[in-house]
mmCIF file of C-alpha atoms in Angstrom:
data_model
loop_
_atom_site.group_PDB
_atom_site.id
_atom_site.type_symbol
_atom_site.label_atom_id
_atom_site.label_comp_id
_atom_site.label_asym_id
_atom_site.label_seq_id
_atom_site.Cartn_x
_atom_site.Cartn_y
_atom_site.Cartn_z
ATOM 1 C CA UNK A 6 0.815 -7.045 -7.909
ATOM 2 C CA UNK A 7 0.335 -3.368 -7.249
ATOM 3 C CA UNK A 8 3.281 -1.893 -5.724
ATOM 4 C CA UNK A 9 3.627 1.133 -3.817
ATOM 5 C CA UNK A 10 2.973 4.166 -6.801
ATOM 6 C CA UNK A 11 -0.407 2.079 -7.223
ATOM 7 C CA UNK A 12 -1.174 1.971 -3.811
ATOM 8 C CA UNK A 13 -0.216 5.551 -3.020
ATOM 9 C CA UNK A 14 -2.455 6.606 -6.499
ATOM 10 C CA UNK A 15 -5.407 4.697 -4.528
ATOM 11 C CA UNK A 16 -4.714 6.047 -1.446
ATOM 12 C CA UNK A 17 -4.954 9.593 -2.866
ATOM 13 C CA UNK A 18 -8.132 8.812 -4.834
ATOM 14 C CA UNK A 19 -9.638 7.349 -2.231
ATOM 15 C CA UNK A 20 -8.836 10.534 0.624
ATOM 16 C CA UNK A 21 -11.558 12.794 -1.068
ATOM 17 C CA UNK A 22 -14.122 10.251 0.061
ATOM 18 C CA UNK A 23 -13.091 8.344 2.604
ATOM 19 C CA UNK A 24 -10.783 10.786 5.154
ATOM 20 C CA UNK A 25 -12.911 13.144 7.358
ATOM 21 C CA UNK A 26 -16.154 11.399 6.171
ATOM 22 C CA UNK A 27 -18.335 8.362 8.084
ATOM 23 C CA UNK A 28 -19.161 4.750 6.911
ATOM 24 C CA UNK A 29 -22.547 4.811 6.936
ATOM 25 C CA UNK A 30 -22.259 0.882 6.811
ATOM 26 C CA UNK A 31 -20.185 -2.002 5.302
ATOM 27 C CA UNK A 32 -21.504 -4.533 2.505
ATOM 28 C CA UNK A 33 -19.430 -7.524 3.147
ATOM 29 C CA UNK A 34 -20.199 -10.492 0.358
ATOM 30 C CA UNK A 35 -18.384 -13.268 1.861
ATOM 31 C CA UNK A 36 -16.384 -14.601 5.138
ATOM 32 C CA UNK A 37 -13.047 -14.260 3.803
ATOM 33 C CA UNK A 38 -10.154 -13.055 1.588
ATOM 34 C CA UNK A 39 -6.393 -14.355 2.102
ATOM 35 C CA UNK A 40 -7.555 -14.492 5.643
ATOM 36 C CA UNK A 41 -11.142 -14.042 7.752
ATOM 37 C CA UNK A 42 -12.536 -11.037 7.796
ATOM 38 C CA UNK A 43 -12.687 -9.442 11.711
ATOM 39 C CA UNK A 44 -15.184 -10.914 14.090
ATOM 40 C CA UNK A 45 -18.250 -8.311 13.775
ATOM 41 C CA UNK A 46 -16.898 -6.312 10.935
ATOM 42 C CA UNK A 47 -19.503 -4.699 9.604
ATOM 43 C CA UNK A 48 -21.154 -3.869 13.352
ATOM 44 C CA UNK A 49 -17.771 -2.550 14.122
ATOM 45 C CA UNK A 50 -17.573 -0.286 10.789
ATOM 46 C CA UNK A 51 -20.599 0.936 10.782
ATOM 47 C CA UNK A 52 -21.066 4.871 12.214
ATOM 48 C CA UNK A 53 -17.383 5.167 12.280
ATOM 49 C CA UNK A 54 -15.302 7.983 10.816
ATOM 50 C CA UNK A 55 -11.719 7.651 8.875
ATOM 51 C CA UNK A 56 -9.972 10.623 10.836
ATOM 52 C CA UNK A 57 -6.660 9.696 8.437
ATOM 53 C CA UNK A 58 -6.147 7.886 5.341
ATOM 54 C CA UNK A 59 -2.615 7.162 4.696
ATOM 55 C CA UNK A 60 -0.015 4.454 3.111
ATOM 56 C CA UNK A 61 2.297 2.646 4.721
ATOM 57 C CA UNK A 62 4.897 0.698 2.488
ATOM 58 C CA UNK A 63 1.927 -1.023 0.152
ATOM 59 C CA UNK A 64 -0.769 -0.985 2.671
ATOM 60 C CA UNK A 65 -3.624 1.353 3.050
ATOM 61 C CA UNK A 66 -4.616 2.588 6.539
ATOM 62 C CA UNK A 67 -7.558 4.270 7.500
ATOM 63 C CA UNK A 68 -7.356 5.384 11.006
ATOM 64 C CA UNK A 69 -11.143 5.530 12.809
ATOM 65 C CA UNK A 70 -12.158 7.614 15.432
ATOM 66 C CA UNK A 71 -12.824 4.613 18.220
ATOM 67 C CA UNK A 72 -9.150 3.755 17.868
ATOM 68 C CA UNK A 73 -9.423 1.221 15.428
ATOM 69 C CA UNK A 74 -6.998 1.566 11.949
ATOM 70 C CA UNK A 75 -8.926 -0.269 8.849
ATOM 71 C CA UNK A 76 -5.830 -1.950 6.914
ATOM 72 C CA UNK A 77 -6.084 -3.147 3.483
ATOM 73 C CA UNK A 78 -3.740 -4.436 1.069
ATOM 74 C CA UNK A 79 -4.270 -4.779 -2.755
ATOM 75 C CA UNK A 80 -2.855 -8.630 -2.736
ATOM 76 C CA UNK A 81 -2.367 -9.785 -6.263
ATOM 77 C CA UNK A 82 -5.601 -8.552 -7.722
ATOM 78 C CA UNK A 83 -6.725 -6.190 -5.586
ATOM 79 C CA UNK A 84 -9.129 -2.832 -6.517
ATOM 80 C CA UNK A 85 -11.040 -0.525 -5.015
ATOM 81 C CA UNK A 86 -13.559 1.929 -7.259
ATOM 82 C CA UNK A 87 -15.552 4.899 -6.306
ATOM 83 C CA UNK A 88 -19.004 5.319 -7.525
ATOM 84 C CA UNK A 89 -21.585 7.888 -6.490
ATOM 85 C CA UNK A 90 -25.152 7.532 -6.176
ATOM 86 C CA UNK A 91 -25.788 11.170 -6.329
ATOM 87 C CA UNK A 92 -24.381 11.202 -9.847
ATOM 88 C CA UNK A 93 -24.996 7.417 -11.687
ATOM 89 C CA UNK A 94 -26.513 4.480 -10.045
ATOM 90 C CA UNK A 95 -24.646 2.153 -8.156
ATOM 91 C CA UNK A 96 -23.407 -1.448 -10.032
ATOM 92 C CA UNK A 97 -24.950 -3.852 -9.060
ATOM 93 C CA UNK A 98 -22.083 -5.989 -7.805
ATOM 94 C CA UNK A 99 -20.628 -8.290 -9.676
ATOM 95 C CA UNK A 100 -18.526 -12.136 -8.924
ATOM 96 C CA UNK A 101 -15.682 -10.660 -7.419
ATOM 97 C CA UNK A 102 -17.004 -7.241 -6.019
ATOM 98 C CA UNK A 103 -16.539 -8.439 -2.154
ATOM 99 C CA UNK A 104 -16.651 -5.483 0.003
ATOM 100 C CA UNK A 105 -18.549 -1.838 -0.545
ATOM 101 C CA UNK A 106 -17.768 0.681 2.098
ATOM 102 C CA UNK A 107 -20.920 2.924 1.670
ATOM 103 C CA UNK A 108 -20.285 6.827 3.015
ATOM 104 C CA UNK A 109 -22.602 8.865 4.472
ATOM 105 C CA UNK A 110 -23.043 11.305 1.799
ATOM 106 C CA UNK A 111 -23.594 8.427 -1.531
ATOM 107 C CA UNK A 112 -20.316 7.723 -1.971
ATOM 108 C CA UNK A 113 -19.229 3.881 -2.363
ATOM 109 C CA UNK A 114 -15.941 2.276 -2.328
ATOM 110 C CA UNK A 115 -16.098 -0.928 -4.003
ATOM 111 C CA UNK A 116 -13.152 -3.903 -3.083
ATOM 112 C CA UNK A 117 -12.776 -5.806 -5.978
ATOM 113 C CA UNK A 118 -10.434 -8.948 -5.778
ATOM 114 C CA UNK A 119 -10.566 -11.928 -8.449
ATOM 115 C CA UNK A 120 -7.894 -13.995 -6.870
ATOM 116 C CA UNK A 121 -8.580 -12.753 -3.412
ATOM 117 C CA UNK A 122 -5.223 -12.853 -2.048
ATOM 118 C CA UNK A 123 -6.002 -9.054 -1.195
ATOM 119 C CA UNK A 124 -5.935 -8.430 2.784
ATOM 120 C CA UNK A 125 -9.132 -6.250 4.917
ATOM 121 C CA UNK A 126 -8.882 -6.309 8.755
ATOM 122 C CA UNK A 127 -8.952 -4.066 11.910
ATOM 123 C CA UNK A 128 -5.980 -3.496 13.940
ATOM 124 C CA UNK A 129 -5.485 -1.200 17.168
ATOM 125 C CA UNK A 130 -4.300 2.198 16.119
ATOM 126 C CA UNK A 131 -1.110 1.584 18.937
ATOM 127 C CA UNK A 132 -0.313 -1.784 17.187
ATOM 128 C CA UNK A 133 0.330 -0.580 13.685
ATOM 129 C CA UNK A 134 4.031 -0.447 14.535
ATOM 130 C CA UNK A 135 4.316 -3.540 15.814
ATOM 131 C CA UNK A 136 1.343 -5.705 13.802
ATOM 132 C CA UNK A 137 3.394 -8.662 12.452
ATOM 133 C CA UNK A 138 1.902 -7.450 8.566
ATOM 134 C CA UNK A 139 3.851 -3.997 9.496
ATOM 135 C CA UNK A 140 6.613 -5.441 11.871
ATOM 136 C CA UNK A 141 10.047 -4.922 10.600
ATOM 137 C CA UNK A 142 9.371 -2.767 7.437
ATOM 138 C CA UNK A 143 12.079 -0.314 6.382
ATOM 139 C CA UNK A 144 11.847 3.319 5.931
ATOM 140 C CA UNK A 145 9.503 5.293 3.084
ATOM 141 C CA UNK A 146 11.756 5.854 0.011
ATOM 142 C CA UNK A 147 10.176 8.806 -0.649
ATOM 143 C CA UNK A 148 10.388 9.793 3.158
ATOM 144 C CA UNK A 149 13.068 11.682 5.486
ATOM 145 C CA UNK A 150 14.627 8.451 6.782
ATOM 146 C CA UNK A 151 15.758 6.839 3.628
ATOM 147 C CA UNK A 152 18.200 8.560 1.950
ATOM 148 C CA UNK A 153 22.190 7.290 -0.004
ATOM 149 C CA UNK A 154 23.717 6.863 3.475
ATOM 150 C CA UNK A 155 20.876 4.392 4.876
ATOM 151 C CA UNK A 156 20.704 2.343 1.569
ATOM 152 C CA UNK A 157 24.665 2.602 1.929
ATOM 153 C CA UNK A 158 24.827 0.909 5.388
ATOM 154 C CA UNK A 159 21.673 -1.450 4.155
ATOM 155 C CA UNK A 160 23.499 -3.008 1.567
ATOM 156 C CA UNK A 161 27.435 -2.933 2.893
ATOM 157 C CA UNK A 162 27.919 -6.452 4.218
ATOM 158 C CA UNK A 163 24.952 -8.013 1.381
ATOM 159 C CA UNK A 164 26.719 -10.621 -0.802
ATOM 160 C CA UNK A 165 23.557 -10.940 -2.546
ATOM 161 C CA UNK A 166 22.759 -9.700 -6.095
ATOM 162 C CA UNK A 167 21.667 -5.650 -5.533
ATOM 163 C CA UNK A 168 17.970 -6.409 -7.194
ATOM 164 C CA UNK A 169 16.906 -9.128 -4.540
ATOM 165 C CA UNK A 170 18.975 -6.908 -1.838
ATOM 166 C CA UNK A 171 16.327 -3.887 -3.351
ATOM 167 C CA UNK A 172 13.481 -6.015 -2.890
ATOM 168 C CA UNK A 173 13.729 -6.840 0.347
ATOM 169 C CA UNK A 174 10.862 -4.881 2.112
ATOM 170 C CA UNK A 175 13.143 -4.403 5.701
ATOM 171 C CA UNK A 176 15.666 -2.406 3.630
ATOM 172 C CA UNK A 177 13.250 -0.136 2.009
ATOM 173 C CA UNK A 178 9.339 -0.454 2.622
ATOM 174 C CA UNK A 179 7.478 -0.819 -0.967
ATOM 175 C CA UNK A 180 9.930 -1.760 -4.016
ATOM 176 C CA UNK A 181 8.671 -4.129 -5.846
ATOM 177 C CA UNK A 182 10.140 -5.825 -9.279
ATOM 178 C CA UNK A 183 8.849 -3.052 -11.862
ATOM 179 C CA UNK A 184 10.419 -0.287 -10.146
ATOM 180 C CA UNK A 185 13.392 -1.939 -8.823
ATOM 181 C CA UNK A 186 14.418 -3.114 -12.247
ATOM 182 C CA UNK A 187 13.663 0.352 -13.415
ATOM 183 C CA UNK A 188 15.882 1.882 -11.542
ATOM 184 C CA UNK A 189 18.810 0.152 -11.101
ATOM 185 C CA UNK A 190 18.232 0.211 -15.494
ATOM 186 C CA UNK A 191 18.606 4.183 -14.666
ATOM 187 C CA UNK A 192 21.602 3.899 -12.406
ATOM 188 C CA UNK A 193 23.653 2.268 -14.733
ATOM 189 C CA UNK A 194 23.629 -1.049 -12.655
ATOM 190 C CA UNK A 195 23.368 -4.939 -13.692
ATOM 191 C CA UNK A 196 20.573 -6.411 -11.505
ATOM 192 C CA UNK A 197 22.987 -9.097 -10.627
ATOM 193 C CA UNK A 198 25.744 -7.339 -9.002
ATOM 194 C CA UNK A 199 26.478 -8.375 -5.321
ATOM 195 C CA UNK A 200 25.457 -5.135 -2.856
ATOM 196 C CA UNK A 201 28.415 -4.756 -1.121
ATOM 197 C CA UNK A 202 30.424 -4.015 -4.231
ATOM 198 C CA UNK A 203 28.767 -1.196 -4.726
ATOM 199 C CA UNK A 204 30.845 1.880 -4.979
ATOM 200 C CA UNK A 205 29.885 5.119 -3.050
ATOM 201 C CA UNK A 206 29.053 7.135 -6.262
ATOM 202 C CA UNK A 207 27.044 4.095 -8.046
ATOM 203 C CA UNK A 208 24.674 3.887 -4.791
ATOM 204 C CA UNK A 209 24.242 7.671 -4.636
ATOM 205 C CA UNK A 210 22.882 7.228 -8.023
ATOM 206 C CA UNK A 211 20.945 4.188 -7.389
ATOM 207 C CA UNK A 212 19.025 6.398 -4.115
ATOM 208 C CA UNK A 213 18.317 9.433 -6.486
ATOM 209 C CA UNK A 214 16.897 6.996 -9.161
ATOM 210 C CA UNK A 215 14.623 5.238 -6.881
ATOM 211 C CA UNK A 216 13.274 8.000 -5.283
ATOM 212 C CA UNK A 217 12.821 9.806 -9.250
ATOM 213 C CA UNK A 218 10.980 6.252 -11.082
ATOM 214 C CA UNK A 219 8.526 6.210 -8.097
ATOM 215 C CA UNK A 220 7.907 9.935 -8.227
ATOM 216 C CA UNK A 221 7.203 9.407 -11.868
ATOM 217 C CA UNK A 222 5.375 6.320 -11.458
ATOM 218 C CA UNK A 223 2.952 8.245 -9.040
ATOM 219 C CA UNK A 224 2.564 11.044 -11.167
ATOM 220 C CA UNK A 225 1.772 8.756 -14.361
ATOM 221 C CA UNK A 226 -1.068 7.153 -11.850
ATOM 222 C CA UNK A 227 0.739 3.765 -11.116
#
């Protein structure tokens, strides 16, 4: 499953095309992924301009400018590839090529999902707080609000062993088992010690080494 360095390496390739340009129109090959696909989609996608493309935790959101924030997440299988028609010819798409998002400009950004367990909806751009995918996620670990003191407090009273306490996405938003394992392997620390005996200096570590594999991961690409 891609985890968050993936998802932030899309996010990034994806910005050059995507933010600050309009879908001309949306290709959508079938109803459904893990769930339905919007009522209307493509009528409401079409003409409309990403403003913002961020992350959030392993979810992509591309904010429009009606309001509306296109979420996607990867799911198990999940891709998305750029191709330009002002440089190559366009795929033809293939079994599990569900979705193209086709710029203004040639671009097109392909959704690609063998297993379709991969999420695309549209959710209100003053709901993306409180949407029940988003609901309840913890702070970025690369952000300003996680740091050793919050994963301190997070894990004080957990009498449950530190790598499913890490995993847990209303502790931290994004960890998943690669990088967890990683760095707690770093830190010095068996995956199956309880949290809360965790010593001051061991979870100091444990922050800086989470916050240095994902930095690496993202900088290797995922």
């Amino acid at each position: 499953m891609p985890e968050l360095p993936e998802v932030e390496t899309v996010t990034r390739g994806l910005t050059p095309v995507m933010e600050g340009h309009v879908i001309d129109h949306v290709v959508q090959r079938r109803p459904n992924l893990r769930f339905p696909f919007p009522e209307n989609f493509v009528d409401r996608m079409a003409g409309r301009k990403v403003d913002q493309l961020t992350r959030r935790a392993k979810y992509i959101l591309g904010y429009l400018d009606d309001g509306q924030v296109l979420l996607i997440h990867l799911g198990m299988s999940g891709r998305m590839t750029i191709h330009d028609d002002r440089t190559a010819a366009v795929p033809a798409p293939e079994k599990h090529d569900h979705v193209d998002f086709v710029m203004r400009g040639g671009a097109v950004v392909r959704f690609t999902d063998p297993r379709r367990f991969g999420v695309i909806t549209l959710i209100a751009a003053d709901e993306v707080t409180s949407h029940k995918m988003l609901a309840g996620i913890g702070p970025e670990p690369l952000g300003n609000a996680f740091n050793s003191a919050v994963l301190a407090a997070g894990i004080a009273k957990r009498a449950s062993p530190i790598k499913t306490v890490l995993l847990d996405q209303k502790l931290v938003a994004g960890l998943g088992n690669i990088y967890v394992c990683e760095a707690l392997f770093r830190s010095g620390i068996a995956p199956n010690r309880l949290a809360k005996d965790l010593k001051l200096a061991e979870i100091d570590r444990l922050y800086r080494e989470i916050r240095l594999v994902l930095e690496d991961a993202i900088l290797a690409g995922g």
